């Protein structure tokens, strides 16, 4: 066998093996988790987060790459006394924010979006004012998957405003 044939065979084999290895490698995950991916996470800064005792929402895209449904049931944060999952629903002709009974289900193979004016994670009883540019540590608690700890930027919302005003 001539040098050109050996070289061409070696290059072809290396290319095929490299391609197979790339196909077999697990997808890179956000935040180090292979099964549940969190992307574009952020925490809202508003007049309601500008003082201790205030509240705010956290938002992201959550993808479930498992074979089973998982449920986001709550969380914890060193920045807040309480972390719950919430929804915004129409009640008596008015939009109302409330705790999401049973949590937020992410079906197997699907992605949900936590967003202002819809499903979101609520941080209540802020321990200090939350200012734009800060980073917020947050652990999201899941049923059916491991809990995930993230650090998301605090920033102002551009759309989907909802009121976090305490009832009074």
Short mmCIF file of N, CA, C and O in Angstrom, two decimals, residues 20-141:
data_model
loop_
_atom_site.label_atom_id
_atom_site.label_comp_id
_atom_site.label_asym_id
_atom_site.label_seq_id
_atom_site.Cartn_x
_atom_site.Cartn_y
_atom_site.Cartn_z
N UNK A 20 -17.87 10.39 15.37
CA UNK A 20 -18.61 9.51 16.27
C UNK A 20 -18.45 9.96 17.72
O UNK A 20 -19.40 9.95 18.49
N UNK A 21 -17.26 10.36 18.09
CA UNK A 21 -17.03 10.83 19.45
C UNK A 21 -17.85 12.08 19.72
O UNK A 21 -18.45 12.24 20.76
N UNK A 22 -17.90 12.99 18.76
CA UNK A 22 -18.68 14.21 18.93
C UNK A 22 -20.15 13.89 19.07
O UNK A 22 -20.86 14.50 19.86
N UNK A 23 -20.64 12.91 18.32
CA UNK A 23 -22.05 12.53 18.42
C UNK A 23 -22.35 11.87 19.75
O UNK A 23 -23.44 12.01 20.28
N UNK A 24 -21.41 11.14 20.31
CA UNK A 24 -21.65 10.40 21.54
C UNK A 24 -21.51 11.26 22.78
O UNK A 24 -21.97 10.89 23.85
N UNK A 25 -20.85 12.39 22.67
CA UNK A 25 -20.64 13.24 23.83
C UNK A 25 -21.96 13.82 24.32
O UNK A 25 -22.82 14.18 23.52
N UNK A 26 -22.15 13.90 25.64
CA UNK A 26 -23.38 14.47 26.15
C UNK A 26 -23.46 15.95 25.81
O UNK A 26 -22.45 16.63 25.71
N UNK A 27 -24.68 16.44 25.65
CA UNK A 27 -24.87 17.86 25.36
C UNK A 27 -24.35 18.68 26.53
O UNK A 27 -24.52 18.30 27.69
N UNK A 28 -23.71 19.77 26.22
CA UNK A 28 -23.24 20.64 27.29
C UNK A 28 -24.44 21.25 27.97
O UNK A 28 -25.38 21.69 27.34
N UNK A 29 -24.44 21.26 29.29
CA UNK A 29 -25.58 21.78 30.02
C UNK A 29 -25.23 23.10 30.68
O UNK A 29 -24.08 23.38 30.96
N UNK A 30 -26.26 23.85 30.95
CA UNK A 30 -26.10 25.10 31.66
C UNK A 30 -26.07 24.78 33.15
O UNK A 30 -26.81 23.92 33.62
N UNK A 31 -25.24 25.44 33.90
CA UNK A 31 -25.15 25.27 35.34
C UNK A 31 -24.69 23.87 35.75
O UNK A 31 -24.94 23.43 36.86
N UNK A 32 -24.07 23.10 34.84
CA UNK A 32 -23.50 21.82 35.20
C UNK A 32 -24.47 20.66 35.32
O UNK A 32 -24.12 19.61 35.81
N UNK A 33 -25.70 20.82 34.88
CA UNK A 33 -26.68 19.74 34.96
C UNK A 33 -26.99 19.23 33.57
O UNK A 33 -27.27 20.00 32.66
N UNK A 34 -26.96 17.91 33.40
CA UNK A 34 -27.19 17.31 32.09
C UNK A 34 -28.67 17.13 31.78
O UNK A 34 -29.05 17.08 30.63
N UNK A 35 -29.49 16.99 32.81
CA UNK A 35 -30.89 16.65 32.58
C UNK A 35 -31.82 17.85 32.57
O UNK A 35 -32.76 17.90 31.81
N UNK A 36 -31.59 18.79 33.44
CA UNK A 36 -32.41 20.00 33.51
C UNK A 36 -31.51 21.18 33.13
O UNK A 36 -30.49 21.40 33.76
N UNK A 37 -31.89 21.90 32.09
CA UNK A 37 -31.09 23.04 31.63
C UNK A 37 -31.82 24.33 31.99
O UNK A 37 -33.03 24.45 31.76
N UNK A 38 -31.07 25.28 32.52
CA UNK A 38 -31.58 26.61 32.83
C UNK A 38 -30.84 27.60 31.96
O UNK A 38 -29.61 27.60 31.93
N UNK A 39 -31.60 28.43 31.25
CA UNK A 39 -30.96 29.41 30.37
C UNK A 39 -31.61 30.77 30.55
O UNK A 39 -32.80 30.87 30.87
N UNK A 40 -30.83 31.81 30.30
CA UNK A 40 -31.30 33.19 30.31
C UNK A 40 -31.94 33.58 31.63
O UNK A 40 -32.91 34.33 31.66
N UNK A 41 -31.39 33.09 32.73
CA UNK A 41 -31.94 33.41 34.05
C UNK A 41 -31.60 34.82 34.49
O UNK A 41 -30.51 35.33 34.22
N UNK A 42 -32.55 35.45 35.17
CA UNK A 42 -32.34 36.79 35.72
C UNK A 42 -33.35 37.06 36.82
O UNK A 42 -34.36 36.37 36.93
N UNK A 43 -33.05 38.06 37.66
CA UNK A 43 -33.91 38.46 38.76
C UNK A 43 -34.27 39.92 38.55
O UNK A 43 -33.42 40.75 38.23
N UNK A 44 -35.55 40.22 38.74
CA UNK A 44 -36.06 41.56 38.43
C UNK A 44 -35.76 42.57 39.53
O UNK A 44 -35.95 42.31 40.71
N UNK A 45 -35.29 43.74 39.10
CA UNK A 45 -35.09 44.89 39.97
C UNK A 45 -36.26 45.84 39.73
O UNK A 45 -36.59 46.14 38.58
N UNK A 46 -36.92 46.27 40.81
CA UNK A 46 -38.02 47.22 40.68
C UNK A 46 -38.15 48.01 41.98
O UNK A 46 -37.40 47.79 42.92
N UNK A 47 -39.14 48.87 42.03
CA UNK A 47 -39.36 49.64 43.26
C UNK A 47 -39.68 48.73 44.44
O UNK A 47 -39.44 49.08 45.59
N UNK A 48 -40.19 47.53 44.18
CA UNK A 48 -40.55 46.60 45.25
C UNK A 48 -39.35 45.81 45.76
O UNK A 48 -39.43 45.16 46.79
N UNK A 49 -38.23 45.88 45.05
CA UNK A 49 -37.03 45.19 45.49
C UNK A 49 -35.98 46.18 46.02
O UNK A 49 -34.89 45.77 46.38
N UNK A 50 -36.35 47.45 46.10
CA UNK A 50 -35.39 48.50 46.46
C UNK A 50 -35.19 48.65 47.96
O UNK A 50 -34.44 49.51 48.40
N UNK A 51 -35.86 47.82 48.75
CA UNK A 51 -35.70 47.91 50.20
C UNK A 51 -35.80 46.53 50.84
O UNK A 51 -36.41 45.61 50.28
N UNK A 52 -35.20 46.41 52.02
CA UNK A 52 -35.30 45.15 52.77
C UNK A 52 -36.77 44.89 53.05
O UNK A 52 -37.55 45.81 53.31
N UNK A 53 -37.16 43.62 53.00
CA UNK A 53 -38.56 43.25 53.22
C UNK A 53 -39.36 43.22 51.93
O UNK A 53 -40.50 42.74 51.92
N UNK A 54 -38.79 43.69 50.85
CA UNK A 54 -39.48 43.73 49.57
C UNK A 54 -39.55 42.36 48.91
O UNK A 54 -39.25 41.33 49.52
N UNK A 55 -39.98 42.36 47.64
CA UNK A 55 -40.12 41.12 46.90
C UNK A 55 -39.78 41.34 45.44
O UNK A 55 -39.78 42.48 44.96
N UNK A 56 -39.51 40.24 44.75
CA UNK A 56 -39.21 40.32 43.33
C UNK A 56 -39.40 38.95 42.69
O UNK A 56 -39.62 37.96 43.37
N UNK A 57 -39.30 38.92 41.36
CA UNK A 57 -39.44 37.67 40.62
C UNK A 57 -38.14 37.27 39.95
O UNK A 57 -37.28 38.11 39.66
N UNK A 58 -38.02 35.95 39.73
CA UNK A 58 -36.88 35.40 38.99
C UNK A 58 -37.43 34.68 37.77
O UNK A 58 -38.49 34.04 37.84
N UNK A 59 -36.71 34.77 36.66
CA UNK A 59 -37.23 34.30 35.37
C UNK A 59 -36.14 33.55 34.60
O UNK A 59 -34.95 33.87 34.73
N UNK A 60 -36.54 32.59 33.79
CA UNK A 60 -35.58 31.80 33.00
C UNK A 60 -36.34 30.87 32.07
O UNK A 60 -37.57 30.77 32.14
N UNK A 61 -35.60 30.19 31.22
CA UNK A 61 -36.13 29.08 30.42
C UNK A 61 -35.61 27.80 31.06
O UNK A 61 -34.42 27.68 31.35
N UNK A 62 -36.52 26.87 31.32
CA UNK A 62 -36.15 25.60 31.94
C UNK A 62 -36.51 24.48 30.98
O UNK A 62 -37.66 24.33 30.60
N UNK A 63 -35.49 23.69 30.60
CA UNK A 63 -35.69 22.57 29.68
C UNK A 63 -35.50 21.26 30.44
O UNK A 63 -34.53 21.11 31.19
N UNK A 64 -36.40 20.33 30.20
CA UNK A 64 -36.36 19.02 30.83
C UNK A 64 -35.89 18.00 29.80
O UNK A 64 -36.64 17.64 28.90
N UNK A 65 -34.65 17.53 29.94
CA UNK A 65 -34.09 16.54 29.03
C UNK A 65 -34.11 15.14 29.63
O UNK A 65 -33.27 14.30 29.31
N UNK A 66 -35.09 14.89 30.53
CA UNK A 66 -35.24 13.56 31.11
C UNK A 66 -36.40 12.86 30.42
O UNK A 66 -37.12 13.45 29.62
N UNK A 67 -36.61 11.61 30.77
CA UNK A 67 -37.73 10.83 30.23
C UNK A 67 -38.99 10.99 31.07
O UNK A 67 -40.03 10.42 30.74
N UNK A 68 -38.90 11.76 32.16
CA UNK A 68 -40.04 11.94 33.06
C UNK A 68 -40.35 13.41 33.29
O UNK A 68 -39.46 14.26 33.20
N UNK A 69 -41.60 13.70 33.64
CA UNK A 69 -41.96 15.05 34.02
C UNK A 69 -41.26 15.40 35.33
O UNK A 69 -41.04 14.53 36.18
N UNK A 70 -40.87 16.66 35.48
CA UNK A 70 -40.33 17.16 36.74
C UNK A 70 -41.14 18.38 37.14
O UNK A 70 -41.78 19.03 36.29
N UNK A 71 -41.13 18.72 38.42
CA UNK A 71 -41.92 19.83 38.91
C UNK A 71 -41.03 20.77 39.71
O UNK A 71 -40.35 20.35 40.65
N UNK A 72 -41.03 22.04 39.34
CA UNK A 72 -40.37 23.08 40.11
C UNK A 72 -41.31 23.44 41.26
O UNK A 72 -42.43 23.92 41.01
N UNK A 73 -40.91 23.15 42.49
CA UNK A 73 -41.82 23.31 43.62
C UNK A 73 -41.50 24.49 44.53
O UNK A 73 -42.29 24.85 45.39
N UNK A 74 -40.35 25.11 44.36
CA UNK A 74 -39.98 26.25 45.20
C UNK A 74 -38.49 26.46 45.14
O UNK A 74 -37.84 26.11 44.16
N UNK A 75 -37.97 27.00 46.23
CA UNK A 75 -36.54 27.25 46.27
C UNK A 75 -36.12 27.93 47.55
O UNK A 75 -36.89 28.03 48.51
N UNK A 76 -34.90 28.41 47.52
CA UNK A 76 -34.35 29.16 48.65
C UNK A 76 -33.28 30.09 48.11
O UNK A 76 -32.73 29.88 47.03
N UNK A 77 -33.01 31.13 48.89
CA UNK A 77 -31.99 32.10 48.50
C UNK A 77 -31.46 32.79 49.75
O UNK A 77 -32.25 33.14 50.64
N UNK A 78 -30.16 33.02 49.81
CA UNK A 78 -29.63 33.81 50.92
C UNK A 78 -30.15 35.25 50.90
O UNK A 78 -30.07 35.95 51.90
N UNK A 79 -30.73 35.66 49.78
CA UNK A 79 -31.23 37.04 49.63
C UNK A 79 -32.67 37.22 50.11
O UNK A 79 -33.13 38.35 50.21
N UNK A 80 -33.40 36.12 50.36
CA UNK A 80 -34.83 36.23 50.69
C UNK A 80 -35.22 35.26 51.79
O UNK A 80 -34.62 34.19 51.93
N UNK A 81 -36.25 35.62 52.54
CA UNK A 81 -36.74 34.74 53.60
C UNK A 81 -37.57 33.60 53.04
O UNK A 81 -37.65 32.54 53.65
N UNK A 82 -38.19 33.81 51.86
CA UNK A 82 -39.05 32.79 51.30
C UNK A 82 -38.97 32.83 49.78
O UNK A 82 -38.88 33.92 49.18
N UNK A 83 -38.99 31.64 49.16
CA UNK A 83 -38.98 31.53 47.70
C UNK A 83 -40.10 30.56 47.31
O UNK A 83 -40.15 29.44 47.80
N UNK A 84 -41.02 31.02 46.45
CA UNK A 84 -42.16 30.22 46.01
C UNK A 84 -42.29 30.29 44.50
O UNK A 84 -41.76 31.22 43.87
N UNK A 85 -43.03 29.33 43.93
CA UNK A 85 -43.38 29.42 42.52
C UNK A 85 -44.75 30.06 42.42
O UNK A 85 -45.65 29.77 43.21
N UNK A 86 -44.90 30.98 41.47
CA UNK A 86 -46.12 31.76 41.31
C UNK A 86 -46.61 31.72 39.88
O UNK A 86 -45.87 31.40 38.96
N UNK A 87 -47.85 32.12 39.71
CA UNK A 87 -48.47 32.28 38.40
C UNK A 87 -49.29 33.55 38.42
O UNK A 87 -49.66 34.06 39.47
N UNK A 88 -49.57 34.07 37.24
CA UNK A 88 -50.48 35.20 37.08
C UNK A 88 -51.69 34.67 36.34
O UNK A 88 -51.55 34.07 35.26
N UNK A 89 -52.88 34.84 36.94
CA UNK A 89 -54.12 34.31 36.37
C UNK A 89 -55.19 35.39 36.36
O UNK A 89 -55.10 36.38 37.08
N UNK A 90 -56.21 35.17 35.53
CA UNK A 90 -57.34 36.08 35.47
C UNK A 90 -58.37 35.63 36.51
O UNK A 90 -58.83 34.50 36.49
N UNK A 91 -58.71 36.53 37.45
CA UNK A 91 -59.70 36.24 38.48
C UNK A 91 -60.66 37.41 38.54
O UNK A 91 -60.26 38.54 38.82
N UNK A 92 -61.94 37.14 38.26
CA UNK A 92 -62.95 38.21 38.32
C UNK A 92 -62.64 39.38 37.42
O UNK A 92 -62.88 40.53 37.78
N UNK A 93 -62.07 39.09 36.24
CA UNK A 93 -61.76 40.15 35.29
C UNK A 93 -60.48 40.90 35.57
O UNK A 93 -60.16 41.87 34.88
N UNK A 94 -59.73 40.47 36.58
CA UNK A 94 -58.47 41.13 36.90
C UNK A 94 -57.33 40.11 36.91
O UNK A 94 -57.52 38.96 37.29
N UNK A 95 -56.16 40.58 36.52
CA UNK A 95 -54.97 39.72 36.60
C UNK A 95 -54.51 39.68 38.05
O UNK A 95 -54.41 40.72 38.71
N UNK A 96 -54.25 38.47 38.54
CA UNK A 96 -53.86 38.29 39.93
C UNK A 96 -52.66 37.35 40.00
O UNK A 96 -52.65 36.31 39.34
N UNK A 97 -51.68 37.73 40.83
CA UNK A 97 -50.53 36.86 41.05
C UNK A 97 -50.83 36.01 42.28
O UNK A 97 -51.33 36.51 43.29
N UNK A 98 -50.51 34.70 42.18
CA UNK A 98 -50.75 33.81 43.30
C UNK A 98 -49.76 32.66 43.27
O UNK A 98 -49.14 32.38 42.24
N UNK A 99 -49.62 31.99 44.43
CA UNK A 99 -48.78 30.80 44.49
C UNK A 99 -49.34 29.76 43.53
O UNK A 99 -50.56 29.64 43.37
N UNK A 100 -48.47 29.02 42.87
CA UNK A 100 -48.88 27.99 41.91
C UNK A 100 -49.03 26.67 42.65
O UNK A 100 -48.05 26.01 42.99
N UNK A 101 -50.28 26.29 42.92
CA UNK A 101 -50.55 25.03 43.62
C UNK A 101 -49.95 23.86 42.86
O UNK A 101 -50.12 23.75 41.65
N UNK A 102 -49.22 23.01 43.57
CA UNK A 102 -48.63 21.82 42.95
C UNK A 102 -47.33 22.09 42.22
O UNK A 102 -46.71 21.17 41.71
N UNK A 103 -46.91 23.35 42.13
CA UNK A 103 -45.67 23.68 41.46
C UNK A 103 -45.83 23.86 39.96
O UNK A 103 -46.94 23.83 39.42
N UNK A 104 -44.72 24.04 39.28
CA UNK A 104 -44.69 24.24 37.83
C UNK A 104 -44.14 22.97 37.18
O UNK A 104 -42.98 22.62 37.38
N UNK A 105 -44.98 22.29 36.43
CA UNK A 105 -44.60 21.03 35.80
C UNK A 105 -43.87 21.32 34.48
O UNK A 105 -44.34 22.11 33.66
N UNK A 106 -42.71 20.67 34.32
CA UNK A 106 -41.97 20.73 33.06
C UNK A 106 -42.02 19.31 32.50
O UNK A 106 -41.38 18.40 33.04
N UNK A 107 -42.80 19.13 31.46
CA UNK A 107 -42.99 17.79 30.88
C UNK A 107 -41.69 17.29 30.25
O UNK A 107 -40.86 18.07 29.81
N UNK A 108 -41.54 15.97 30.23
CA UNK A 108 -40.36 15.34 29.64
C UNK A 108 -40.15 15.85 28.22
O UNK A 108 -41.09 15.90 27.42
N UNK A 109 -38.93 16.29 27.93
CA UNK A 109 -38.58 16.73 26.59
C UNK A 109 -39.07 18.13 26.23
O UNK A 109 -38.92 18.56 25.10
N UNK A 110 -39.64 18.86 27.20
CA UNK A 110 -40.19 20.18 26.89
C UNK A 110 -39.45 21.29 27.64
O UNK A 110 -38.67 21.04 28.56
N UNK A 111 -39.73 22.51 27.21
CA UNK A 111 -39.15 23.71 27.81
C UNK A 111 -40.29 24.62 28.23
O UNK A 111 -41.26 24.79 27.49
N UNK A 112 -40.17 25.20 29.41
CA UNK A 112 -41.13 26.23 29.84
C UNK A 112 -40.36 27.53 30.05
O UNK A 112 -39.14 27.52 30.27
N UNK A 113 -41.09 28.64 29.96
CA UNK A 113 -40.48 29.95 30.16
C UNK A 113 -41.09 30.60 31.39
O UNK A 113 -42.31 30.76 31.47
N UNK A 114 -40.24 30.95 32.34
CA UNK A 114 -40.66 31.75 33.48
C UNK A 114 -40.49 33.20 33.04
O UNK A 114 -39.40 33.60 32.65
N UNK A 115 -41.59 33.99 33.11
CA UNK A 115 -41.52 35.34 32.59
C UNK A 115 -42.44 36.27 33.35
O UNK A 115 -43.43 35.83 33.96
N UNK A 116 -42.14 37.58 33.34
CA UNK A 116 -43.03 38.54 33.98
C UNK A 116 -44.43 38.43 33.38
O UNK A 116 -44.59 38.28 32.18
N UNK A 117 -45.43 38.45 34.26
CA UNK A 117 -46.81 38.36 33.80
C UNK A 117 -47.28 36.93 33.60
O UNK A 117 -48.40 36.70 33.16
N UNK A 118 -46.43 35.94 33.94
CA UNK A 118 -46.79 34.53 33.77
C UNK A 118 -46.23 33.71 34.90
O UNK A 118 -46.22 34.14 36.06
N UNK A 119 -45.77 32.51 34.60
CA UNK A 119 -45.14 31.66 35.60
C UNK A 119 -43.80 32.28 35.99
O UNK A 119 -43.08 32.79 35.14
N UNK A 120 -43.48 32.23 37.29
CA UNK A 120 -42.20 32.76 37.75
C UNK A 120 -41.88 32.25 39.15
O UNK A 120 -42.71 31.64 39.81
N UNK A 121 -40.65 32.52 39.58
CA UNK A 121 -40.21 32.23 40.94
C UNK A 121 -40.24 33.54 41.70
O UNK A 121 -39.73 34.56 41.23
N UNK A 122 -40.86 33.53 42.88
CA UNK A 122 -41.03 34.74 43.68
C UNK A 122 -40.09 34.70 44.88
O UNK A 122 -40.07 33.72 45.62
N UNK A 123 -39.28 35.75 45.04
CA UNK A 123 -38.42 35.91 46.21
C UNK A 123 -39.09 36.93 47.11
O UNK A 123 -39.32 38.08 46.68
N UNK A 124 -39.45 36.51 48.32
CA UNK A 124 -40.21 37.38 49.22
C UNK A 124 -39.44 37.58 50.52
O UNK A 124 -38.72 36.71 50.97
N UNK A 125 -39.67 38.76 51.12
CA UNK A 125 -38.95 39.09 52.34
C UNK A 125 -37.47 39.28 52.07
O UNK A 125 -36.63 38.68 52.75
N UNK A 126 -37.17 40.13 51.08
CA UNK A 126 -35.77 40.37 50.74
C UNK A 126 -35.01 40.85 51.98
O UNK A 126 -35.51 41.69 52.74
N UNK A 127 -33.82 40.32 52.17
CA UNK A 127 -33.02 40.64 53.36
C UNK A 127 -32.27 41.96 53.23
O UNK A 127 -31.82 42.52 54.22
N UNK A 128 -32.16 42.44 52.00
CA UNK A 128 -31.48 43.71 51.71
C UNK A 128 -32.01 44.22 50.38
O UNK A 128 -32.57 43.45 49.59
N UNK A 129 -31.86 45.51 50.11
CA UNK A 129 -32.29 46.01 48.79
C UNK A 129 -31.57 45.27 47.67
O UNK A 129 -30.41 44.88 47.81
N UNK A 130 -32.28 45.04 46.58
CA UNK A 130 -31.72 44.38 45.41
C UNK A 130 -31.52 45.44 44.33
O UNK A 130 -32.48 46.07 43.91
N UNK A 131 -30.29 45.61 43.90
CA UNK A 131 -29.95 46.65 42.95
C UNK A 131 -29.48 46.06 41.64
O UNK A 131 -28.90 44.96 41.61
N UNK A 132 -29.71 46.77 40.56
CA UNK A 132 -29.26 46.33 39.24
C UNK A 132 -27.77 46.11 39.23
O UNK A 132 -27.01 46.84 39.86
N UNK A 133 -27.33 45.06 38.54
CA UNK A 133 -25.92 44.74 38.44
C UNK A 133 -25.44 43.75 39.48
O UNK A 133 -24.34 43.21 39.36
N UNK A 134 -26.25 43.51 40.52
CA UNK A 134 -25.88 42.52 41.52
C UNK A 134 -26.13 41.12 40.99
O UNK A 134 -26.81 40.94 39.98
N UNK A 135 -25.60 40.14 41.67
CA UNK A 135 -25.84 38.74 41.35
C UNK A 135 -26.62 38.12 42.51
O UNK A 135 -26.29 38.35 43.66
N UNK A 136 -27.63 37.34 42.17
CA UNK A 136 -28.48 36.72 43.19
C UNK A 136 -28.29 35.21 43.14
O UNK A 136 -28.48 34.59 42.10
N UNK A 137 -27.91 34.63 44.28
CA UNK A 137 -27.81 33.17 44.39
C UNK A 137 -29.20 32.63 44.69
O UNK A 137 -29.94 33.19 45.51
N UNK A 138 -29.56 31.55 44.02
CA UNK A 138 -30.90 30.98 44.13
C UNK A 138 -30.81 29.48 43.93
O UNK A 138 -30.17 29.02 42.98
N UNK A 139 -31.41 28.71 44.84
CA UNK A 139 -31.50 27.27 44.66
C UNK A 139 -32.93 26.94 44.29
O UNK A 139 -33.86 27.31 45.02
N UNK A 140 -33.12 26.28 43.16
CA UNK A 140 -34.44 25.87 42.69
C UNK A 140 -34.66 24.43 43.11
O UNK A 140 -33.83 23.56 42.85
N UNK A 141 -35.80 24.17 43.77
CA UNK A 141 -36.14 22.84 44.26
C UNK A 141 -37.06 22.15 43.28
O UNK A 141 -38.11 22.69 42.92
#
